[in-house]
Short mmCIF file of C-alpha atoms and ligand atoms in Angstrom, two decimals:
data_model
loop_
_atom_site.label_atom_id
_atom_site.label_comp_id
_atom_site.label_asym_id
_atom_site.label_seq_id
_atom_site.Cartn_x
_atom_site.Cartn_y
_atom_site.Cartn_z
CA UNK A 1 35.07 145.59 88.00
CA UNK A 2 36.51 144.93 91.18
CA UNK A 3 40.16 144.97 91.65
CA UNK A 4 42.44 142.78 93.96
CA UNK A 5 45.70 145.33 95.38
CA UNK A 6 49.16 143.44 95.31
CA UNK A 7 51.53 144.92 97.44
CA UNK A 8 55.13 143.72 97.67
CA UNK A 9 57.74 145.60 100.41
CA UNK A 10 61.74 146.70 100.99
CA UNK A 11 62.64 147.03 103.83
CA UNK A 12 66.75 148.16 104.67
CA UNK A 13 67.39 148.24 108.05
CA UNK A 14 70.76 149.28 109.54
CA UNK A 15 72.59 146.78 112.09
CA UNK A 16 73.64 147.87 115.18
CA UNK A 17 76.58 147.34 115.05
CA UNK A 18 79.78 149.75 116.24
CA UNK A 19 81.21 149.76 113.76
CA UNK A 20 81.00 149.70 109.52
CA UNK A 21 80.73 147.31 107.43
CA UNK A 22 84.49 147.43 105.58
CA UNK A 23 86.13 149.91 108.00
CA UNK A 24 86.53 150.62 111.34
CA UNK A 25 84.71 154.19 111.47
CA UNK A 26 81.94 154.72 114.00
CA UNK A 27 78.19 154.05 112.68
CA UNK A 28 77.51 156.36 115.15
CA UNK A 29 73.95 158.60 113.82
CA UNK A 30 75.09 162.28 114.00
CA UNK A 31 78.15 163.91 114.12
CA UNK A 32 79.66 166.48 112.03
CA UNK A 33 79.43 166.31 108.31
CA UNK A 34 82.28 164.04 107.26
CA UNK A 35 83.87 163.08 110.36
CA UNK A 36 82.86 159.46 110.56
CA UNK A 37 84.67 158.68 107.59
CA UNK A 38 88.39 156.87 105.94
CA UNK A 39 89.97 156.11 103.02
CA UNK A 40 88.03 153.12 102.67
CA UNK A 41 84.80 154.23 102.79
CA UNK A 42 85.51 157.21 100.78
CA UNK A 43 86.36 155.05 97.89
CA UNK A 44 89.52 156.40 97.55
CA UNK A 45 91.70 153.98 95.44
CA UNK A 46 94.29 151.38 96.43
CA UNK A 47 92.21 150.14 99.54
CA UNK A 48 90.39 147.04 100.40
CA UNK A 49 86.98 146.45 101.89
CA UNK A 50 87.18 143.90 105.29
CA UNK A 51 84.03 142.02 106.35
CA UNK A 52 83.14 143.32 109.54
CA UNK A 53 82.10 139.53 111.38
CA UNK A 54 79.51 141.44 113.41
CA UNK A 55 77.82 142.15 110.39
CA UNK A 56 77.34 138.44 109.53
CA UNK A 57 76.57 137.59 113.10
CA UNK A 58 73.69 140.11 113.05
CA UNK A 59 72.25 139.48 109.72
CA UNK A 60 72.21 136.07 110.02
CA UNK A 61 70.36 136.41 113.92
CA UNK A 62 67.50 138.78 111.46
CA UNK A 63 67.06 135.84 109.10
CA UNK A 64 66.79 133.28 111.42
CA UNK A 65 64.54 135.62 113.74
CA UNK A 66 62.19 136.00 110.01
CA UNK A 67 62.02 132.22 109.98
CA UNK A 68 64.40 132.11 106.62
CA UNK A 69 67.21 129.38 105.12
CA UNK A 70 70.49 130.47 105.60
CA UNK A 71 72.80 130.15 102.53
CA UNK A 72 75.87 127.83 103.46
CA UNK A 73 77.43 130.21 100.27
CA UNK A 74 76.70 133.38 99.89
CA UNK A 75 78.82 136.32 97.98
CA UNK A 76 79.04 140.00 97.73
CA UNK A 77 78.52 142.20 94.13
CA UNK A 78 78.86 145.53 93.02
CA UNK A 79 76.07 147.43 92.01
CA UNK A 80 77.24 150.11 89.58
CA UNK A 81 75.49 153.24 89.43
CA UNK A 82 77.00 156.65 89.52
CA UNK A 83 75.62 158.94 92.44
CA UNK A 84 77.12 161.95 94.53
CA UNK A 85 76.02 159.65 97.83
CA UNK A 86 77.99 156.91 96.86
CA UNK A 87 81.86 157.75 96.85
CA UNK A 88 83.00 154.42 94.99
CA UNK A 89 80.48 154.76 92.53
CA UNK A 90 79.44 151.47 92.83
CA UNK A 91 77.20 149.64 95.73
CA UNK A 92 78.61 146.48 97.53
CA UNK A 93 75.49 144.16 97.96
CA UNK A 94 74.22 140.76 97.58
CA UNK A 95 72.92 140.04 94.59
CA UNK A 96 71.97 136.44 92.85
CA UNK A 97 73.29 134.52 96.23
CA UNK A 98 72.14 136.31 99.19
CA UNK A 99 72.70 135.30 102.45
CA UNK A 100 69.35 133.79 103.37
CA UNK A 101 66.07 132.88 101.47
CA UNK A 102 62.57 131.80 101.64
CA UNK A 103 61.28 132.80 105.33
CA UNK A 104 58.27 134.69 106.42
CA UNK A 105 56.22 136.76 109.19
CA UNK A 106 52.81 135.95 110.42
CA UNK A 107 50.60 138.51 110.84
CA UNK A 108 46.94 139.32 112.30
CA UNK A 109 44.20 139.93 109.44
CA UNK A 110 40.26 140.09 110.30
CA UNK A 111 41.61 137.68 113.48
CA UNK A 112 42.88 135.31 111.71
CA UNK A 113 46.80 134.22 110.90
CA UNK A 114 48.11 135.10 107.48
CA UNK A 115 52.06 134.39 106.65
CA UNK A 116 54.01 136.55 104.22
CA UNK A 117 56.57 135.22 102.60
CA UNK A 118 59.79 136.57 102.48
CA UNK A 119 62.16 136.63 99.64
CA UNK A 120 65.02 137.28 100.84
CA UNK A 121 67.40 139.04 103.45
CA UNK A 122 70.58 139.85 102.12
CA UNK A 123 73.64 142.41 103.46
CA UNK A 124 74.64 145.72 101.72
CA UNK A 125 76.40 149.30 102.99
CA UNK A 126 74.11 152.66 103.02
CA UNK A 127 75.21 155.40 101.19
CA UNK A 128 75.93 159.17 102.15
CA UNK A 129 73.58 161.65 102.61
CA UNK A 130 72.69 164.59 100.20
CA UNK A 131 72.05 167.57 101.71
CA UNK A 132 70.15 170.25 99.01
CA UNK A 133 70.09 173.83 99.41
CA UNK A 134 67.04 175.31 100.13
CA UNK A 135 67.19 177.87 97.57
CA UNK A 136 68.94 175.24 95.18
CA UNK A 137 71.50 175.84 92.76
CA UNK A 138 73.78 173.07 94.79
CA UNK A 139 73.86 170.24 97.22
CA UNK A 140 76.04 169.66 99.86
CA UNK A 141 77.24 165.46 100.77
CA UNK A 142 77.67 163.56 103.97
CA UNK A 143 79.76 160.47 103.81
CA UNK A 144 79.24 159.52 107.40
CA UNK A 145 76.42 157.35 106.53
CA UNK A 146 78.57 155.68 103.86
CA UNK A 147 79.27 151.76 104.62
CA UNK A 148 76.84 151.72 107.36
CA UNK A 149 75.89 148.01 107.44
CA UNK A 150 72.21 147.05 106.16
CA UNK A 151 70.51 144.44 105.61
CA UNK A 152 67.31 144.40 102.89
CA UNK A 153 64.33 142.31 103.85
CA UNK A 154 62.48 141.71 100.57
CA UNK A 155 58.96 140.54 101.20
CA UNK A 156 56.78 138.04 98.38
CA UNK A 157 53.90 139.87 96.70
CA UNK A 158 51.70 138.58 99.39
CA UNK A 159 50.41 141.57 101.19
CA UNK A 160 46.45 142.52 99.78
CA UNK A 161 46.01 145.97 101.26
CA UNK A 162 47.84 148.90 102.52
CA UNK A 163 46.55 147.94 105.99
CA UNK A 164 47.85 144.53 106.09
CA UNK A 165 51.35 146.46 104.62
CA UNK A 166 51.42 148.16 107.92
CA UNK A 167 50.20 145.31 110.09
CA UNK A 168 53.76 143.59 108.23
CA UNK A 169 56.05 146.50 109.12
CA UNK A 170 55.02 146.93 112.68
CA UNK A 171 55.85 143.28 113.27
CA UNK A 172 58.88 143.04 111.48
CA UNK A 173 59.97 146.40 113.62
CA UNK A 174 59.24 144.24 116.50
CA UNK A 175 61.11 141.11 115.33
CA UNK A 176 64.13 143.02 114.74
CA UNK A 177 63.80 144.91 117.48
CA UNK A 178 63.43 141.55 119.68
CA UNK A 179 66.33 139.66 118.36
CA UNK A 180 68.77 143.25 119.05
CA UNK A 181 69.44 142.87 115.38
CA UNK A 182 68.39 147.14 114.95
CA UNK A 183 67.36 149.99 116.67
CA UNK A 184 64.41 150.77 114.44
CA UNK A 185 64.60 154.04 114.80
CA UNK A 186 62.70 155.72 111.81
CA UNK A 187 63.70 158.91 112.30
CA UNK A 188 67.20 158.67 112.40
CA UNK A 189 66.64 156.16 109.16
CA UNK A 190 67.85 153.20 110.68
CA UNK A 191 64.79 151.77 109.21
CA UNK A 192 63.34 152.48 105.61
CA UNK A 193 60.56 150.94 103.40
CA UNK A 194 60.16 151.31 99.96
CA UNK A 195 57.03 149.78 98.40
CA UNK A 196 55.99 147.73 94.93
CA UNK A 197 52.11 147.98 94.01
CA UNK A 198 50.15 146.66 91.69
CA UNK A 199 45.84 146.00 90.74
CA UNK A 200 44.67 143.10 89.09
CA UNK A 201 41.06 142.16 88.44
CA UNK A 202 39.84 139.91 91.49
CA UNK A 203 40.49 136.56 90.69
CA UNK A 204 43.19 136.80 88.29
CA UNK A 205 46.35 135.28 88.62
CA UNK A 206 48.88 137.42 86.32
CA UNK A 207 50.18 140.45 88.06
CA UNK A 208 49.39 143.65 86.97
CA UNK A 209 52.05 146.46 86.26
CA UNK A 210 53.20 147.62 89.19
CA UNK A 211 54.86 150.92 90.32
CA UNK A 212 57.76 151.46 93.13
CA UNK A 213 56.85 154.00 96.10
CA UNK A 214 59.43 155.75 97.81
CA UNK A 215 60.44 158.42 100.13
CA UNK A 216 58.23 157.33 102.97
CA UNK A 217 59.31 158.40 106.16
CA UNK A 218 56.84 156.55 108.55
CA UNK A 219 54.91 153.20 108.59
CA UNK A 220 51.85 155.92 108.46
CA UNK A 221 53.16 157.36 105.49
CA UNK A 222 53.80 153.99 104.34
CA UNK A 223 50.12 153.13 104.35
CA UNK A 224 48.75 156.80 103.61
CA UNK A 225 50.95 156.62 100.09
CA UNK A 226 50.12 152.93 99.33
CA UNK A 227 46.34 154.09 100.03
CA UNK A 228 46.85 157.15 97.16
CA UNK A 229 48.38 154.62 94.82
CA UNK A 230 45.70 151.80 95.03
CA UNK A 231 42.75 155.11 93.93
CA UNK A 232 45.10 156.86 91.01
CA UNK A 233 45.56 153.41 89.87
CA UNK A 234 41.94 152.01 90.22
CA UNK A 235 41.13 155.01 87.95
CA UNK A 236 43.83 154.57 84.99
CA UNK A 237 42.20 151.25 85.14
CA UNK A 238 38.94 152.26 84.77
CA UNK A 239 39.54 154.65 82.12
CA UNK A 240 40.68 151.68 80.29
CA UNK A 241 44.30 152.91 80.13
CA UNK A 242 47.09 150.85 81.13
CA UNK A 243 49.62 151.92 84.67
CA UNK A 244 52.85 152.91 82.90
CA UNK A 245 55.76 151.33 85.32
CA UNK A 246 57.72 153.65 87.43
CA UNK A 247 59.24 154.43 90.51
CA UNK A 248 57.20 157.25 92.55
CA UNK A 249 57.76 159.80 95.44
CA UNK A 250 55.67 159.86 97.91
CA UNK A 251 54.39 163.60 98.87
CA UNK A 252 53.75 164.07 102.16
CA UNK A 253 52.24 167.69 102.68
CA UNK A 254 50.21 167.29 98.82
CA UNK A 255 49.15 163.77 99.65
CA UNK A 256 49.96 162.33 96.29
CA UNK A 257 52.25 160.05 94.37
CA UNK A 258 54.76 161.78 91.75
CA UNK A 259 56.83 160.43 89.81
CA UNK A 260 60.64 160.40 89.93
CA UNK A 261 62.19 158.22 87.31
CA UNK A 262 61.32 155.40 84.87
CA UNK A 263 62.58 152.58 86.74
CA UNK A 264 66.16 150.65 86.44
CA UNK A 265 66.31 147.17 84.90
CA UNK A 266 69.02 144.94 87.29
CA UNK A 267 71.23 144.90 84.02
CA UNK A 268 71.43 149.03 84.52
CA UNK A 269 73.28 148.41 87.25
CA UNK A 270 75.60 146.11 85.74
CA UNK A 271 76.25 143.62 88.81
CA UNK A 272 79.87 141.41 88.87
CA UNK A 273 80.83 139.44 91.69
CA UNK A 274 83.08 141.82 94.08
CA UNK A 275 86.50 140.38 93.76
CA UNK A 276 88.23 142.19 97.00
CA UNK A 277 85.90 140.55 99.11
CA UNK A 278 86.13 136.32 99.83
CA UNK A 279 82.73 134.70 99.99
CA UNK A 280 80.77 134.22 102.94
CA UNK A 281 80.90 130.30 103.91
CA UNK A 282 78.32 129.54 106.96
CA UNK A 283 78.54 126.09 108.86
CA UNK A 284 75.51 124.59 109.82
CA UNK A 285 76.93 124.80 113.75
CA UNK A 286 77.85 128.66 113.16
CA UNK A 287 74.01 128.78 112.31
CA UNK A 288 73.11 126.41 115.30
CA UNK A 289 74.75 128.48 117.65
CA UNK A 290 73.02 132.05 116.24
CA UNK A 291 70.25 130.38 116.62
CA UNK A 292 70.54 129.73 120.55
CA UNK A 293 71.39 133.15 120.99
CA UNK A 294 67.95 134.82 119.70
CA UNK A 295 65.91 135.94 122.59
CA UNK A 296 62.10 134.48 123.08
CA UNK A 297 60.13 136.33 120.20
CA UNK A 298 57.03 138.55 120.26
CA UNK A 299 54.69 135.46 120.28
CA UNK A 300 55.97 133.17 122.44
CA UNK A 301 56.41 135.78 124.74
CA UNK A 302 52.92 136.91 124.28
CA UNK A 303 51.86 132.86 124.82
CA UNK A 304 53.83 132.85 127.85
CA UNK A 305 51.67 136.02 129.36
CA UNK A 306 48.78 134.35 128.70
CA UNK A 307 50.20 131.42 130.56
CA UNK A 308 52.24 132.00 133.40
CA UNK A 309 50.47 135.55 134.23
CA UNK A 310 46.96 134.63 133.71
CA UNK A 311 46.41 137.28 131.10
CA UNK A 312 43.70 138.25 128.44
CA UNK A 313 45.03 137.30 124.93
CA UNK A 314 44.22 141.45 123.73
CA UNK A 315 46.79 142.20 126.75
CA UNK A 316 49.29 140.03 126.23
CA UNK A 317 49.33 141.07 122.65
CA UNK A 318 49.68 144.70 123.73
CA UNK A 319 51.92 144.34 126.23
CA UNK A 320 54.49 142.03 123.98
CA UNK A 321 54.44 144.31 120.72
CA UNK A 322 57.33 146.83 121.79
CA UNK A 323 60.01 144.79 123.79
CA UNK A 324 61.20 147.83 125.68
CA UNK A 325 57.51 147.73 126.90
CA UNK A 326 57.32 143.92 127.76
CA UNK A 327 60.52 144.41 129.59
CA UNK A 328 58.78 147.27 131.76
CA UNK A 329 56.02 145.40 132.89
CA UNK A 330 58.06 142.12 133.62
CA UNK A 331 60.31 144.44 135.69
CA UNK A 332 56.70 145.96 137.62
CA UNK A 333 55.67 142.16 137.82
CA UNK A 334 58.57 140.99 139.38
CA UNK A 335 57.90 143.34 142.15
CA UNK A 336 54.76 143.85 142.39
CA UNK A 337 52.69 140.30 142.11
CA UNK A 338 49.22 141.40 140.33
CA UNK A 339 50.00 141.39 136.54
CA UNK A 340 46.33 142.45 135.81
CA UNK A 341 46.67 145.69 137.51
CA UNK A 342 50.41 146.58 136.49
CA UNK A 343 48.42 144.91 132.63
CA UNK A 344 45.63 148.18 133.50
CA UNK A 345 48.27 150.69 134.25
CA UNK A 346 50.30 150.04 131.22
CA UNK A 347 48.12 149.27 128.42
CA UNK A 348 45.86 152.95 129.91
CA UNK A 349 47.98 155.82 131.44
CA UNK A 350 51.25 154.57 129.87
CA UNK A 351 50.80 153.43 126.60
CA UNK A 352 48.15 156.73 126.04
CA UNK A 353 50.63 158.93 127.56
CA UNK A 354 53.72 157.87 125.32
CA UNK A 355 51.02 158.37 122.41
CA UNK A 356 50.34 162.02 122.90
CA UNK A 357 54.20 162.78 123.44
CA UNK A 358 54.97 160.80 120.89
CA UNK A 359 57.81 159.23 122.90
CA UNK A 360 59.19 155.49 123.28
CA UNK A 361 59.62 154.44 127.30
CA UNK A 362 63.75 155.55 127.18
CA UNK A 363 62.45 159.33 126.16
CA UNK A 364 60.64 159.28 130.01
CA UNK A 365 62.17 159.52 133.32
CA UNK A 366 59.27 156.69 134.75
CA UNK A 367 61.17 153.32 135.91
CA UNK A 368 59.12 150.35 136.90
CA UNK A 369 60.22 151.06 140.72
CA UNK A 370 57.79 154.36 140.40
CA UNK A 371 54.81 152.44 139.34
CA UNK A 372 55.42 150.06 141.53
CA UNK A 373 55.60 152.41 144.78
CA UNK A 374 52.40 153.80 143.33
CA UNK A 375 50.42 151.15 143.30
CA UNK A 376 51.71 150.22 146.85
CA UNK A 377 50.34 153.59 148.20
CA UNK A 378 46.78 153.24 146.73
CA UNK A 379 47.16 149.39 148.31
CA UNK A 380 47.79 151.44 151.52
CA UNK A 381 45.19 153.78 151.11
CA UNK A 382 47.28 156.60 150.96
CA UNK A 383 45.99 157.82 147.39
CA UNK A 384 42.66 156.80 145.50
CA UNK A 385 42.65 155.36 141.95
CA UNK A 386 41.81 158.88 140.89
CA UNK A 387 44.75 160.49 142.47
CA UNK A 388 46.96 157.82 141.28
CA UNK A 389 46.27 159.12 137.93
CA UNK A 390 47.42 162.63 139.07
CA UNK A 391 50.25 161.47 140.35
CA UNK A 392 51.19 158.72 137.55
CA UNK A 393 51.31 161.82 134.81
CA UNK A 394 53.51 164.14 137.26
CA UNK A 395 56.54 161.16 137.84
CA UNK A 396 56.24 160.52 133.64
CA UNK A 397 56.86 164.31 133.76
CA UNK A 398 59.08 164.91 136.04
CA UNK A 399 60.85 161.31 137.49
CA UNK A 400 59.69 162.18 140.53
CA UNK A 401 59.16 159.41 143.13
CA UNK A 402 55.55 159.13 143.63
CA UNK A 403 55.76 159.72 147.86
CA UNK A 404 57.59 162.90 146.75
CA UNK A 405 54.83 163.81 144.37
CA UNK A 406 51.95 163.08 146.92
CA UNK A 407 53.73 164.98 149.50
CA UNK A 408 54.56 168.27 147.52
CA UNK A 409 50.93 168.06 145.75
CA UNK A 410 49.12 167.24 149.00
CA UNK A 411 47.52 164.45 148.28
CA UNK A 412 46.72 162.30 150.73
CA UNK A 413 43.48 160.63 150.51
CA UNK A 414 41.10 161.79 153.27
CA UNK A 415 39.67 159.09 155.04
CA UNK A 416 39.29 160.35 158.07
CA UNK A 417 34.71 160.13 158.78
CA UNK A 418 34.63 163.07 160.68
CA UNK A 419 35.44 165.45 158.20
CA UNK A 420 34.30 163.54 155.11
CA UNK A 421 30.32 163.80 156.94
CA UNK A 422 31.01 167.43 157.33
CA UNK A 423 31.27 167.80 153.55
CA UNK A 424 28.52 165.53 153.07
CA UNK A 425 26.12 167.83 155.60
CA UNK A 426 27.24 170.77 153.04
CA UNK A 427 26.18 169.16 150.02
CA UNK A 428 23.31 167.47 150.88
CA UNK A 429 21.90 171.24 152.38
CA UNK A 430 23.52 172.74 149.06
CA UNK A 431 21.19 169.76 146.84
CA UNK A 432 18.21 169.24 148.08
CA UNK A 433 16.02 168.66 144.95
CA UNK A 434 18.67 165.50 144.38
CA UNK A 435 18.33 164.55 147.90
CA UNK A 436 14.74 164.08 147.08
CA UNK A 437 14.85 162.50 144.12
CA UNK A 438 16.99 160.02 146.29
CA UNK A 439 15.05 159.30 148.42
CA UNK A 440 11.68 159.10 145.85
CA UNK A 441 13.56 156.36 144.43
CA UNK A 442 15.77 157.90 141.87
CA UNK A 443 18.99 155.82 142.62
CA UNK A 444 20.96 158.07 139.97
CA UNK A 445 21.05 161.21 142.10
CA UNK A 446 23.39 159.73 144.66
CA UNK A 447 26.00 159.74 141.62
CA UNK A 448 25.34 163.04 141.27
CA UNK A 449 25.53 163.39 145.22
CA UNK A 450 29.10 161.83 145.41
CA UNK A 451 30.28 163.64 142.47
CA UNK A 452 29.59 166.93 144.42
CA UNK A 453 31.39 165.84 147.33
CA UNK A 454 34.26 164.18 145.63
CA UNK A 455 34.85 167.96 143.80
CA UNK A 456 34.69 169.64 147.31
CA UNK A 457 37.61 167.49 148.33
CA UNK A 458 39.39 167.71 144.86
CA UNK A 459 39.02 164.60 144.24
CA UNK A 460 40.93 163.11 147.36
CA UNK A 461 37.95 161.42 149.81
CA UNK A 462 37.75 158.22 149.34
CA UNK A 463 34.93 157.23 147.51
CA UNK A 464 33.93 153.90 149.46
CA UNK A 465 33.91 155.98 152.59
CA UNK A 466 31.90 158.66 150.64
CA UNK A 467 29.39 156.43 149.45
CA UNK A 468 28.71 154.39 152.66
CA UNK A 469 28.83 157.83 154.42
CA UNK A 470 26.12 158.98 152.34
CA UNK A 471 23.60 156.33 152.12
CA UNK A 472 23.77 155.98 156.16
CA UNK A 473 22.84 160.32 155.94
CA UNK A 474 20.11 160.00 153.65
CA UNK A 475 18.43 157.01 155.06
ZN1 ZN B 501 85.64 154.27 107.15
#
């Protein structure tokens, strides 16, 4: 039988804001165990929680940014559940009027266009942090996390593989990270993503029982555990046995889903309506003037390359996925008026160098004033293409300017004839079965020829001199 995967996803994502969500403690990441903290968000009793209006602002910019209806009422609820990394012992959240509804994201599948829907976006606070001993025995708590404000982006049981469930997170990272609603940074958790998956037989329309992934510390690991759930699954199917429902932990090193605990029904966690907090009333003008604020979004940016620089639609797409990196090569391409080379150099030496390190553009000491000196000098003629490359992964190393580099490296491109011919005497006395071949016709061997030369030089002759040199020698 063949099956049809049905993948639903959570996102929380924490708002950059300075502040918390009730209190006026930094949501600064870091810090001391403990220090970030106040009677308020330590639950202690006899305070009251405050809307912080930044929150609202911020959340409402993500939902418009995700294409969702803003609720003109919307109101806050605890969610009870007793935890050491939640000091009140309940959750404020959203929970049967959230602040916005119904939007979506449009991602690329096969080529072609899919939307999936979104749920819902509504506001919450974070818990603490448990810290467990490594030998166990105890576990130690940080509140400074507590009442850091999230938001949850709940997606519609649209997505039909784990690689379309990636394709969604890395451009709702983007969106978010577009419309300055979040950092995004994974590691510090200022994003997270639990999943909801599910088989059914192909073609059926009731759902199958599904079972909640967690603990997933990357979009990889997003897709790598959603990949292990869709086979253990496939087989309980097969075996005729039924998927019992339950939420699962996602390990890492063993590559396998285990299970953590049967999962919650919403009446476990006994919501009521939060009565020290008013309810959230949005005017259609508040939402109006959000709206002007959000900045031009991945694809109409990415339309706009296409447009106004003249660029393939695979570049434009590549250059407009991270904004930090669209905002680097507008910054080159103000300066420096060929967008299809500053496209090359980005999309190549960049993008594969940030790869290996494994670092965003901030992490490096490179500025768009370095690339763009660089490409000057090769315009000069000071440095080939092939040196530029040299000297492109000593500035992302170093911040060096690239004169400096070319100077303190030596460099310079030789294109002086005279002593470019006297390297070409030396190899064509040091080769002379490819000499022949060149000249019986074999128009490979002057490859070979050049090669030899450009190695003699390290690399720095320049090639059109080499080549015309060369061909006026052997003729
Ligand atoms: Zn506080």
């Amino acid at each position: 039988m063949e099956y049809e995967v049905v993948i639903g996803l959570e996102v929380h994502a924490e708002l950059s804001t300075d502040s918390k969500i009730f209190c006026s403690c930094t949501t600064e990441f870091g810090g001391d165990p403990n220090t970030h903290c106040c009677p308020v968000c330590l639950g202690l009793p006899g305070v009251l929680p405050v809307i912080n209006e930044k929150v609202i602002e911020l959340a409402v910019k993500a939902a418009l940014a995700l294409n969702c209806e803003i609720a003109e009422y919307s109101k806050f609820d605890r969610k009870n559940y007793f935890y050491p990394d939640l000091p009140k012992a309940y959750q404020i959240s959203q929970y049967d009027l959230p602040l916005a509804q119904n939007g979506y994201i449009e991602i690329e599948v096969d080529g072609k266009k899919k939307k999936i829907g979104i749920t819902r976006v509504h506001i919450e606070e974070d818990a603490g942090k448990l810290v467990h001993a490594e030998l166990g025995g105890y576990s130690l708590v940080d509140y400074n996390r507590t009442g850091v404000p999230l938001i949850e982006i709940v997606s519609e049981p649209d997505i039909r593989s784990p690689e379309e469930a990636r394709n969604y997170l890395d451009k709702l990272k983007s969106i978010l990270q577009y419309s300055e609603v979040s950092d995004c940074k994974m590691q510090e958790g200022s994003l997270r993503c639990d999943a909801n998956i599910s088989l059914r037989p192909k073609g059926s329309k009731e759902f199958g029982v599904k079972t909640e992934l967690k603990n997933m510390n990357s979009f990889r690991a997003v897709q790598k555990a959603l990949e292990a759930e869709v086979k253990r699954q496939k087989k309980i199917l097969e075996r005729g046995e039924r998927v019992v429902q339950e939420t699962l932990r996602w390990d890492e090193a063993r590559g396998v889903t285990v299970p953590m605990r049967s999962k919650e029904e919403a009446h476990d966690y006994r919501y009521f309506p939060e009565p020290d907090l008013p309810p959230v009333v949005i005017s259609k003008e508040y939402v109006e003037r959000i709206k002007s604020t959000l900045p031009e979004m991945p694809q109409e940016r990415k339309e706009r390359y296409m447009k106004d620089y003249n660029l393939p639609e695979y570049d434009a797409g590549v250059l407009t996925d991270s904004k930090a990196i669209a905002d680097f090569f507008e910054a080159c391409v103000e300066k420096y008026h060929d967008p299809k080379t500053v496209s090359n150099w980005v999309m190549g030496e960049l993008l594969a160098a940030l790869k290996t390190k494994d670092a965003e553009i901030d992490d490096i000491p490179l500025t768009p004033s370095h690339l763009v000196e660089m490409l000057e000098l090769m315009d000069k003629g000071t440095i080939s293409g092939k040196i530029a490359k040299t000297v492109f992964k000593e500035m992302i190393e170093t911040g060096k300017r690239p004169e400096q580099v070319v100077k303190e490296k030596g460099l310079v491109q030789i294109t002086d004839e005279g002593k470019i011919s006297e390297i070409i005497e030396k190899v064509i006395k040091e080769n002379p079965k490819s000499v022949e071949d060149f000249k019986n016709g074999k128009e490979k061997a002057i490859g070979f020829l050049v090669g030899q030369v450009m190695r003699a030089t390290k690399g720095k002759a320049n090639p059109q001199i080499v080549n015309k040199l060369l061909r006026e020698k052997l003729q």
